[in-house]
Short mmCIF file of C-alpha atoms and ligand atoms in Angstrom, two decimals:
data_model
loop_
_atom_site.label_atom_id
_atom_site.label_comp_id
_atom_site.label_asym_id
_atom_site.label_seq_id
_atom_site.Cartn_x
_atom_site.Cartn_y
_atom_site.Cartn_z
CA UNK A 113 47.05 -77.27 -18.28
CA UNK A 114 44.05 -77.57 -16.06
CA UNK A 115 46.20 -77.56 -13.07
CA UNK A 116 48.07 -74.52 -14.33
CA UNK A 117 44.92 -72.57 -14.68
CA UNK A 118 43.63 -73.64 -11.34
CA UNK A 119 46.96 -72.25 -9.90
CA UNK A 120 46.64 -68.89 -11.83
CA UNK A 121 42.98 -68.55 -10.70
CA UNK A 122 44.08 -68.99 -7.10
CA UNK A 123 46.87 -66.31 -7.36
CA UNK A 124 44.54 -64.04 -9.46
CA UNK A 125 42.01 -64.19 -6.66
CA UNK A 126 44.63 -63.18 -4.02
CA UNK A 127 46.18 -60.53 -6.09
CA UNK A 128 42.64 -59.14 -6.83
CA UNK A 129 41.70 -58.96 -3.24
CA UNK A 130 44.82 -56.72 -2.58
CA UNK A 131 44.12 -54.44 -5.54
CA UNK A 132 42.29 -51.62 -3.90
CA UNK A 133 43.13 -48.78 -6.25
CA UNK A 134 42.95 -48.33 -10.01
CA UNK A 135 46.76 -48.48 -10.56
CA UNK A 136 47.06 -51.86 -8.98
CA UNK A 137 44.11 -53.01 -10.95
CA UNK A 138 45.63 -51.97 -14.13
CA UNK A 139 48.83 -53.74 -13.30
CA UNK A 140 46.85 -56.90 -12.64
CA UNK A 141 45.06 -56.46 -15.97
CA UNK A 142 48.43 -56.24 -17.72
CA UNK A 143 49.89 -59.08 -15.75
CA UNK A 144 47.12 -61.45 -16.81
CA UNK A 145 45.62 -60.03 -20.06
CA UNK A 146 48.53 -58.16 -21.46
CA UNK A 147 50.40 -59.23 -24.63
CA UNK A 148 53.10 -61.12 -22.37
CA UNK A 149 50.68 -61.89 -19.63
CA UNK A 150 49.65 -65.26 -18.21
CA UNK A 151 46.60 -65.84 -20.64
CA UNK A 152 49.00 -65.17 -23.63
CA UNK A 153 51.48 -67.70 -22.33
CA UNK A 154 48.78 -70.19 -21.66
CA UNK A 155 47.78 -69.80 -25.49
CA UNK A 156 51.39 -70.45 -26.26
CA UNK A 157 51.37 -73.51 -24.19
CA UNK A 158 48.44 -74.84 -26.20
CA UNK A 159 50.90 -76.04 -28.78
CA UNK A 160 52.09 -78.80 -26.50
CA UNK A 161 48.74 -79.89 -25.40
CA UNK A 162 46.94 -83.04 -27.11
CA UNK A 163 43.28 -81.94 -26.59
CA UNK A 164 43.50 -78.60 -27.77
CA UNK A 165 39.89 -78.05 -27.87
CA UNK A 166 39.21 -78.72 -24.11
CA UNK A 167 42.36 -76.88 -23.02
CA UNK A 168 41.37 -73.80 -25.37
CA UNK A 169 37.98 -73.64 -23.74
CA UNK A 170 39.37 -73.69 -20.44
CA UNK A 171 41.75 -70.80 -21.30
CA UNK A 172 39.01 -68.71 -22.76
CA UNK A 173 36.87 -69.21 -19.64
CA UNK A 174 39.71 -68.18 -17.42
CA UNK A 175 40.36 -65.13 -19.57
CA UNK A 176 36.65 -64.21 -19.48
CA UNK A 177 36.62 -64.70 -15.81
CA UNK A 178 39.75 -62.52 -15.31
CA UNK A 179 38.19 -59.68 -17.59
CA UNK A 180 34.99 -59.80 -15.73
CA UNK A 181 36.39 -59.68 -12.35
CA UNK A 182 38.75 -56.76 -13.16
CA UNK A 183 35.82 -54.57 -14.77
CA UNK A 184 33.71 -55.49 -11.76
CA UNK A 185 36.31 -54.59 -9.28
CA UNK A 186 37.10 -51.30 -11.20
CA UNK A 187 33.47 -50.25 -11.38
CA UNK A 188 33.18 -50.99 -7.65
CA UNK A 189 36.14 -48.76 -7.03
CA UNK A 190 34.74 -45.95 -9.12
CA UNK A 191 31.42 -46.14 -7.18
CA UNK A 192 33.44 -46.06 -3.81
CA UNK A 193 35.35 -43.12 -4.95
CA UNK A 194 32.11 -41.20 -5.76
CA UNK A 195 30.37 -42.35 -2.64
CA UNK A 196 33.18 -41.01 -0.62
CA UNK A 197 33.16 -37.64 -2.46
CA UNK A 198 29.30 -37.24 -1.73
CA UNK A 199 30.05 -38.08 2.00
CA UNK A 200 32.69 -35.38 2.23
CA UNK A 201 30.67 -32.88 0.40
CA UNK A 202 28.77 -30.57 2.93
CA UNK A 203 25.06 -31.77 3.21
CA UNK A 204 22.57 -29.00 2.21
CA UNK A 205 20.76 -27.90 5.20
CA UNK A 206 18.01 -25.19 4.60
CA UNK A 207 17.94 -24.26 8.31
CA UNK A 208 21.61 -23.16 8.37
CA UNK A 209 22.33 -19.35 8.30
CA UNK A 210 23.94 -18.28 5.00
CA UNK A 211 27.73 -18.01 5.16
CA UNK A 212 27.46 -14.78 3.22
CA UNK A 213 28.54 -11.61 5.39
CA UNK A 214 25.40 -9.80 6.07
CA UNK A 215 25.16 -6.23 4.89
CA UNK A 216 23.93 -3.25 6.83
CA UNK A 217 21.87 -0.24 6.40
CA UNK A 218 23.40 2.85 5.31
CA UNK A 219 23.69 5.35 8.21
CA UNK A 220 21.67 7.84 6.21
CA UNK A 221 18.86 5.18 5.83
CA UNK A 222 18.98 4.54 9.63
CA UNK A 223 18.73 8.16 10.53
CA UNK A 224 15.79 8.70 7.93
CA UNK A 225 13.91 5.81 9.38
CA UNK A 226 14.29 7.20 12.89
CA UNK A 227 13.03 10.66 12.04
CA UNK A 228 10.23 9.13 9.99
CA UNK A 229 9.12 7.15 12.90
CA UNK A 230 8.97 10.17 15.09
CA UNK A 231 6.85 12.27 12.54
CA UNK A 232 4.60 9.39 11.73
CA UNK A 233 3.72 9.11 15.30
CA UNK A 234 2.80 12.75 15.24
CA UNK A 235 0.38 12.08 12.28
CA UNK A 236 2.67 13.08 9.28
CA UNK A 237 2.39 11.17 5.90
CA UNK A 238 5.52 10.18 4.24
CA UNK A 239 5.84 11.09 0.70
CA UNK A 240 8.46 10.63 -1.91
CA UNK A 241 9.56 12.74 -4.90
CA UNK A 242 11.43 12.89 -8.12
CA UNK A 243 15.32 13.87 -8.10
CA UNK A 244 14.81 15.44 -11.58
CA UNK A 245 12.51 18.50 -11.48
CA UNK A 246 11.74 21.62 -13.52
CA UNK A 247 12.65 25.10 -12.69
CA UNK A 248 9.07 25.96 -11.58
CA UNK A 249 9.03 23.18 -8.90
CA UNK A 250 12.51 23.89 -7.53
CA UNK A 251 12.31 27.72 -7.65
CA UNK A 252 9.46 29.56 -8.94
CA UNK A 253 6.77 27.80 -6.99
CA UNK A 254 8.90 28.52 -4.02
CA UNK A 255 8.87 32.40 -4.40
CA UNK A 256 12.29 32.41 -6.06
CA UNK A 257 11.74 33.98 -9.46
CA UNK A 258 14.25 33.86 -12.21
CA UNK A 259 17.47 35.96 -11.48
CA UNK A 260 16.67 36.05 -7.84
CA UNK A 261 19.89 36.21 -5.72
CA UNK A 262 18.85 33.24 -3.66
CA UNK A 263 19.58 31.03 -6.67
CA UNK A 264 23.19 31.77 -6.36
CA UNK A 265 23.54 29.62 -3.19
CA UNK A 266 21.79 26.67 -5.15
CA UNK A 267 23.88 26.08 -8.22
CA UNK A 268 23.05 22.58 -9.62
CA UNK A 269 23.36 20.18 -12.55
CA UNK A 270 21.17 20.99 -15.63
CA UNK A 271 19.99 18.64 -18.12
CA UNK A 272 19.76 19.56 -21.75
CA UNK A 273 16.02 19.58 -21.66
CA UNK A 274 16.00 22.41 -19.03
CA UNK A 275 15.21 20.14 -16.19
CA UNK A 276 17.64 20.05 -13.13
CA UNK A 277 18.74 17.85 -10.29
CA UNK A 278 16.69 19.28 -7.33
CA UNK A 279 18.83 21.30 -4.95
CA UNK A 280 16.36 20.81 -1.99
CA UNK A 281 13.47 18.84 -0.92
CA UNK A 282 11.49 22.01 -0.79
CA UNK A 283 11.10 21.24 -4.65
CA UNK A 284 8.27 18.93 -3.72
CA UNK A 285 6.32 21.40 -1.76
CA UNK A 286 4.07 22.57 -4.43
CA UNK A 287 3.34 19.05 -5.60
CA UNK A 288 2.43 17.93 -2.05
CA UNK A 289 0.15 20.88 -1.42
CA UNK A 290 -1.59 20.22 -4.71
CA UNK A 291 -1.91 16.54 -3.89
CA UNK A 292 -3.31 16.80 -0.47
CA UNK A 293 -4.89 20.32 0.06
CA UNK A 294 -5.24 21.61 3.37
CA UNK A 295 -4.97 20.59 6.29
CA UNK A 296 -1.91 18.63 5.54
CA UNK A 297 1.05 17.12 7.49
CA UNK A 298 3.70 15.39 5.49
CA UNK A 299 7.46 14.70 5.36
CA UNK A 300 9.39 13.90 2.39
CA UNK A 301 12.91 12.83 2.45
CA UNK A 302 15.09 12.89 -0.63
CA UNK A 303 18.42 13.05 -2.23
CA UNK A 304 19.65 16.64 -3.28
CA UNK A 305 22.41 17.86 -5.40
CA UNK A 306 24.33 21.08 -5.70
CA UNK A 307 27.20 22.06 -7.82
CA UNK A 308 29.58 22.65 -4.92
CA UNK A 309 33.17 22.27 -4.05
CA UNK A 310 33.32 19.59 -1.42
CA UNK A 311 34.88 19.59 1.98
CA UNK A 312 34.36 17.85 5.41
CA UNK A 313 30.92 19.36 5.70
CA UNK A 314 29.90 19.97 2.13
CA UNK A 315 28.92 17.43 -0.61
CA UNK A 316 27.49 17.63 -4.06
CA UNK A 317 25.02 14.95 -3.19
CA UNK A 318 23.35 14.77 0.07
CA UNK A 319 19.98 14.14 1.81
CA UNK A 320 17.30 16.33 3.35
CA UNK A 321 13.99 15.74 4.84
CA UNK A 322 11.32 18.26 4.25
CA UNK A 323 8.25 18.66 6.44
CA UNK A 324 5.20 20.63 6.00
CA UNK A 325 2.27 21.24 8.32
CA UNK A 326 -0.67 23.22 7.26
CA UNK A 327 -3.73 23.84 9.14
CA UNK A 328 -5.86 26.62 10.95
CA UNK A 329 -3.99 28.57 13.31
CA UNK A 330 -0.62 27.14 12.87
CA UNK A 331 2.03 29.38 14.56
CA UNK A 332 5.83 29.60 15.24
CA UNK A 333 5.19 27.90 18.53
CA UNK A 334 3.93 24.75 16.68
CA UNK A 335 7.02 24.85 14.64
CA UNK A 336 9.30 25.08 17.72
CA UNK A 337 7.38 22.37 19.36
CA UNK A 338 7.60 19.97 16.61
CA UNK A 339 11.38 20.62 16.16
CA UNK A 340 12.29 20.12 19.73
CA UNK A 341 10.23 16.87 19.95
CA UNK A 342 12.00 15.46 16.74
CA UNK A 343 15.44 16.42 18.07
CA UNK A 344 15.09 14.89 21.50
CA UNK A 345 13.57 11.76 19.94
CA UNK A 346 16.36 11.33 17.45
CA UNK A 347 19.37 12.00 19.70
CA UNK A 348 17.85 10.49 22.99
CA UNK A 349 19.34 13.08 24.82
CA UNK A 350 19.49 16.83 25.29
CA UNK A 351 21.24 18.48 22.38
CA UNK A 352 22.11 22.25 22.43
CA UNK A 353 20.28 24.02 19.51
CA UNK A 354 19.98 27.62 18.78
CA UNK A 355 17.31 29.42 16.54
CA UNK A 356 18.28 32.55 14.74
CA UNK A 357 16.64 34.45 12.03
CA UNK A 358 17.45 33.21 8.46
CA UNK A 359 16.29 34.16 5.07
CA UNK A 360 14.59 31.87 2.61
CA UNK A 361 12.21 33.43 0.02
CA UNK A 362 9.68 30.59 0.62
CA UNK A 363 9.12 31.32 4.44
CA UNK A 364 8.39 34.45 6.34
CA UNK A 365 9.62 34.67 9.17
CA UNK A 366 12.51 32.23 8.40
CA UNK A 367 14.91 30.59 10.92
CA UNK A 368 18.10 28.70 11.07
CA UNK A 369 18.05 25.95 13.60
CA UNK A 370 21.75 25.08 14.56
CA UNK A 371 22.90 22.19 16.52
CA UNK A 372 25.82 22.33 18.80
CA UNK A 373 28.61 20.49 16.98
CA UNK A 374 28.82 16.86 18.37
CA UNK A 375 32.08 16.20 16.96
CA UNK A 376 34.17 18.87 18.77
CA UNK A 377 31.46 19.75 21.45
CA UNK A 378 31.43 23.23 20.17
CA UNK A 379 35.08 24.15 20.17
CA UNK A 380 35.36 24.31 16.40
CA UNK A 381 36.61 21.71 13.97
CA UNK A 382 36.56 21.11 10.13
CA UNK A 383 33.11 19.36 10.37
CA UNK A 384 31.35 22.57 11.58
CA UNK A 385 33.67 24.96 9.63
CA UNK A 386 35.26 25.89 12.93
CA UNK A 387 32.20 27.66 14.08
CA UNK A 388 30.95 25.06 16.72
CA UNK A 389 27.67 25.03 15.26
CA UNK A 390 26.13 23.27 12.34
CA UNK A 391 22.94 24.45 10.42
CA UNK A 392 20.82 21.46 10.80
CA UNK A 393 17.28 22.45 10.21
CA UNK A 394 16.25 25.70 8.64
CA UNK A 395 12.57 26.26 8.98
CA UNK A 396 9.96 29.06 9.01
CA UNK A 397 6.36 30.01 8.34
CA UNK A 398 5.33 29.20 4.87
CA UNK A 399 5.20 32.24 2.73
CA UNK A 400 1.51 33.18 1.43
CA UNK A 401 2.99 33.16 -2.09
CA UNK A 402 3.85 29.60 -1.77
CA UNK A 403 0.60 28.53 -0.15
CA UNK A 404 -1.36 30.35 -2.82
CA UNK A 405 0.79 28.66 -5.65
CA UNK A 406 0.03 25.33 -4.11
CA UNK A 407 -3.82 26.12 -4.17
CA UNK A 408 -3.99 26.77 -0.41
CA UNK A 409 -6.68 29.27 0.83
CA UNK A 410 -4.39 31.68 2.72
CA UNK A 411 -7.42 33.31 4.44
CA UNK A 412 -8.08 30.15 6.30
CA UNK A 413 -4.73 28.38 6.56
CA UNK A 414 -1.21 28.87 7.71
CA UNK A 415 1.69 26.48 8.15
CA UNK A 416 5.28 25.93 8.65
CA UNK A 417 7.89 23.97 6.77
CA UNK A 418 11.32 22.69 7.59
CA UNK A 419 14.25 21.28 5.69
CA UNK A 420 16.10 18.89 7.89
CA UNK A 421 19.70 18.11 6.65
CA UNK A 422 19.62 14.35 7.12
CA UNK A 423 23.19 13.89 6.13
CA UNK A 424 24.19 16.39 8.70
CA UNK A 425 21.83 14.78 11.19
CA UNK A 426 23.58 11.41 10.50
CA UNK A 427 26.93 12.98 10.91
CA UNK A 428 26.13 14.46 14.40
CA UNK A 429 24.18 11.38 15.62
CA UNK A 430 26.78 8.84 14.57
CA UNK A 431 29.97 11.06 15.02
CA UNK A 432 30.97 10.88 11.38
CA UNK A 433 33.56 13.67 10.89
CA UNK A 434 33.64 13.76 7.16
CA UNK A 435 30.47 14.21 4.98
CA UNK A 436 32.25 12.64 2.13
CA UNK A 437 32.42 9.28 3.97
CA UNK A 438 28.78 8.71 3.27
CA UNK A 439 29.04 8.50 -0.42
CA UNK A 440 32.40 6.72 -0.45
CA UNK A 441 30.96 3.26 -0.72
CA UNK A 442 33.76 2.27 1.83
CA UNK A 443 32.67 -1.00 3.34
CA UNK A 444 35.20 -0.53 6.21
CA UNK A 445 33.29 2.70 7.19
CA UNK A 446 29.75 1.36 6.44
CA UNK A 447 30.11 -2.04 8.15
CA UNK A 448 30.39 -0.35 11.42
CA UNK A 449 26.53 0.43 11.33
CA UNK A 450 25.82 -3.34 11.33
CA UNK A 451 24.79 -3.45 14.96
CA UNK A 452 22.88 -0.27 15.07
N1 DAH B 653 15.46 24.28 1.19
C1 DAH B 653 16.27 25.01 1.89
C2 DAH B 653 17.67 24.63 1.63
O1 DAH B 653 17.88 23.54 1.18
C3 DAH B 653 16.11 24.73 3.46
C4 DAH B 653 14.64 25.06 3.95
C5 DAH B 653 14.65 26.36 4.64
C6 DAH B 653 13.55 24.39 3.80
C7 DAH B 653 13.46 26.80 5.18
C8 DAH B 653 12.34 24.82 4.42
C9 DAH B 653 12.32 25.97 5.19
O2 DAH B 653 11.20 24.04 4.48
O3 DAH B 653 11.20 26.42 5.80
O4 DAH B 653 18.47 25.55 1.68
#
């Protein structure tokens, strides 16, 4: 019996060394500890042994040894599997760049910032204003009384409580004048809304940037100087513009400042309603009624205002043919502005 156990120990040791995965370990366990395994047959062999006590102890010790070594080996195997997994997992490195695709600024944001920079360098403050305003701010304070025909061009979305989505950034003029008084230099970009049918150059949601300068002795030449400076700084090249009279109840005189269509070079295309020109920055000398309504002393002060079409500016600057692309949320279109 003793010798048989010694032989089994030896062959178990050899087989264990070769069992490097959990399946072969399990086979080994069955071979030695299973119902018909070696340990079981040793027990059966006890019948023929004279010193059953000693032989029984030897078998038990062998059984314990086999059990212990198999469970040791399977624990080591599990640990090795986990260690390999950890090794193969990518190490966390806080200095690595995130793998996520970087986003980009919206072209309107890019254009806004560029214009803001130009005006800030000329001493203008940047203001922000609500998108929901009342009739007074949007129209009446701007010399557009109820039932004035100028309202026809600015149909918008009305709320149940009588408020409305602002149709132009001019809606903040009254608030800005009351906030700063005179003298004043401010720009205020914002989102505007109109109930319009859309096409390549019209959207129901678009951006403008309003500007106001109020001081003593402000004249049309100041207005022209600031507009020219802004355009040459923003386009970094000479762009063809034209100034023509325009009517807006809140300015007198009023002008339309048009830019030669950069998409077609002036030949006419859907982006410019086939006219070759785009109304970019209507402007004018602020009407005395508007100044008075803002609490400004019209004996002492005068000023100019402009309403730059930021969305149109971005179209011309970046060659975007269809205004609707800006609100499309199309990553294919927007991702092109990453490098700008
Ligand atoms: N608010 C006008 C519009 O959206 C544009 C405008 C015209 C603004 C003349 C001005 C201005 O400040 O002086 O149609």
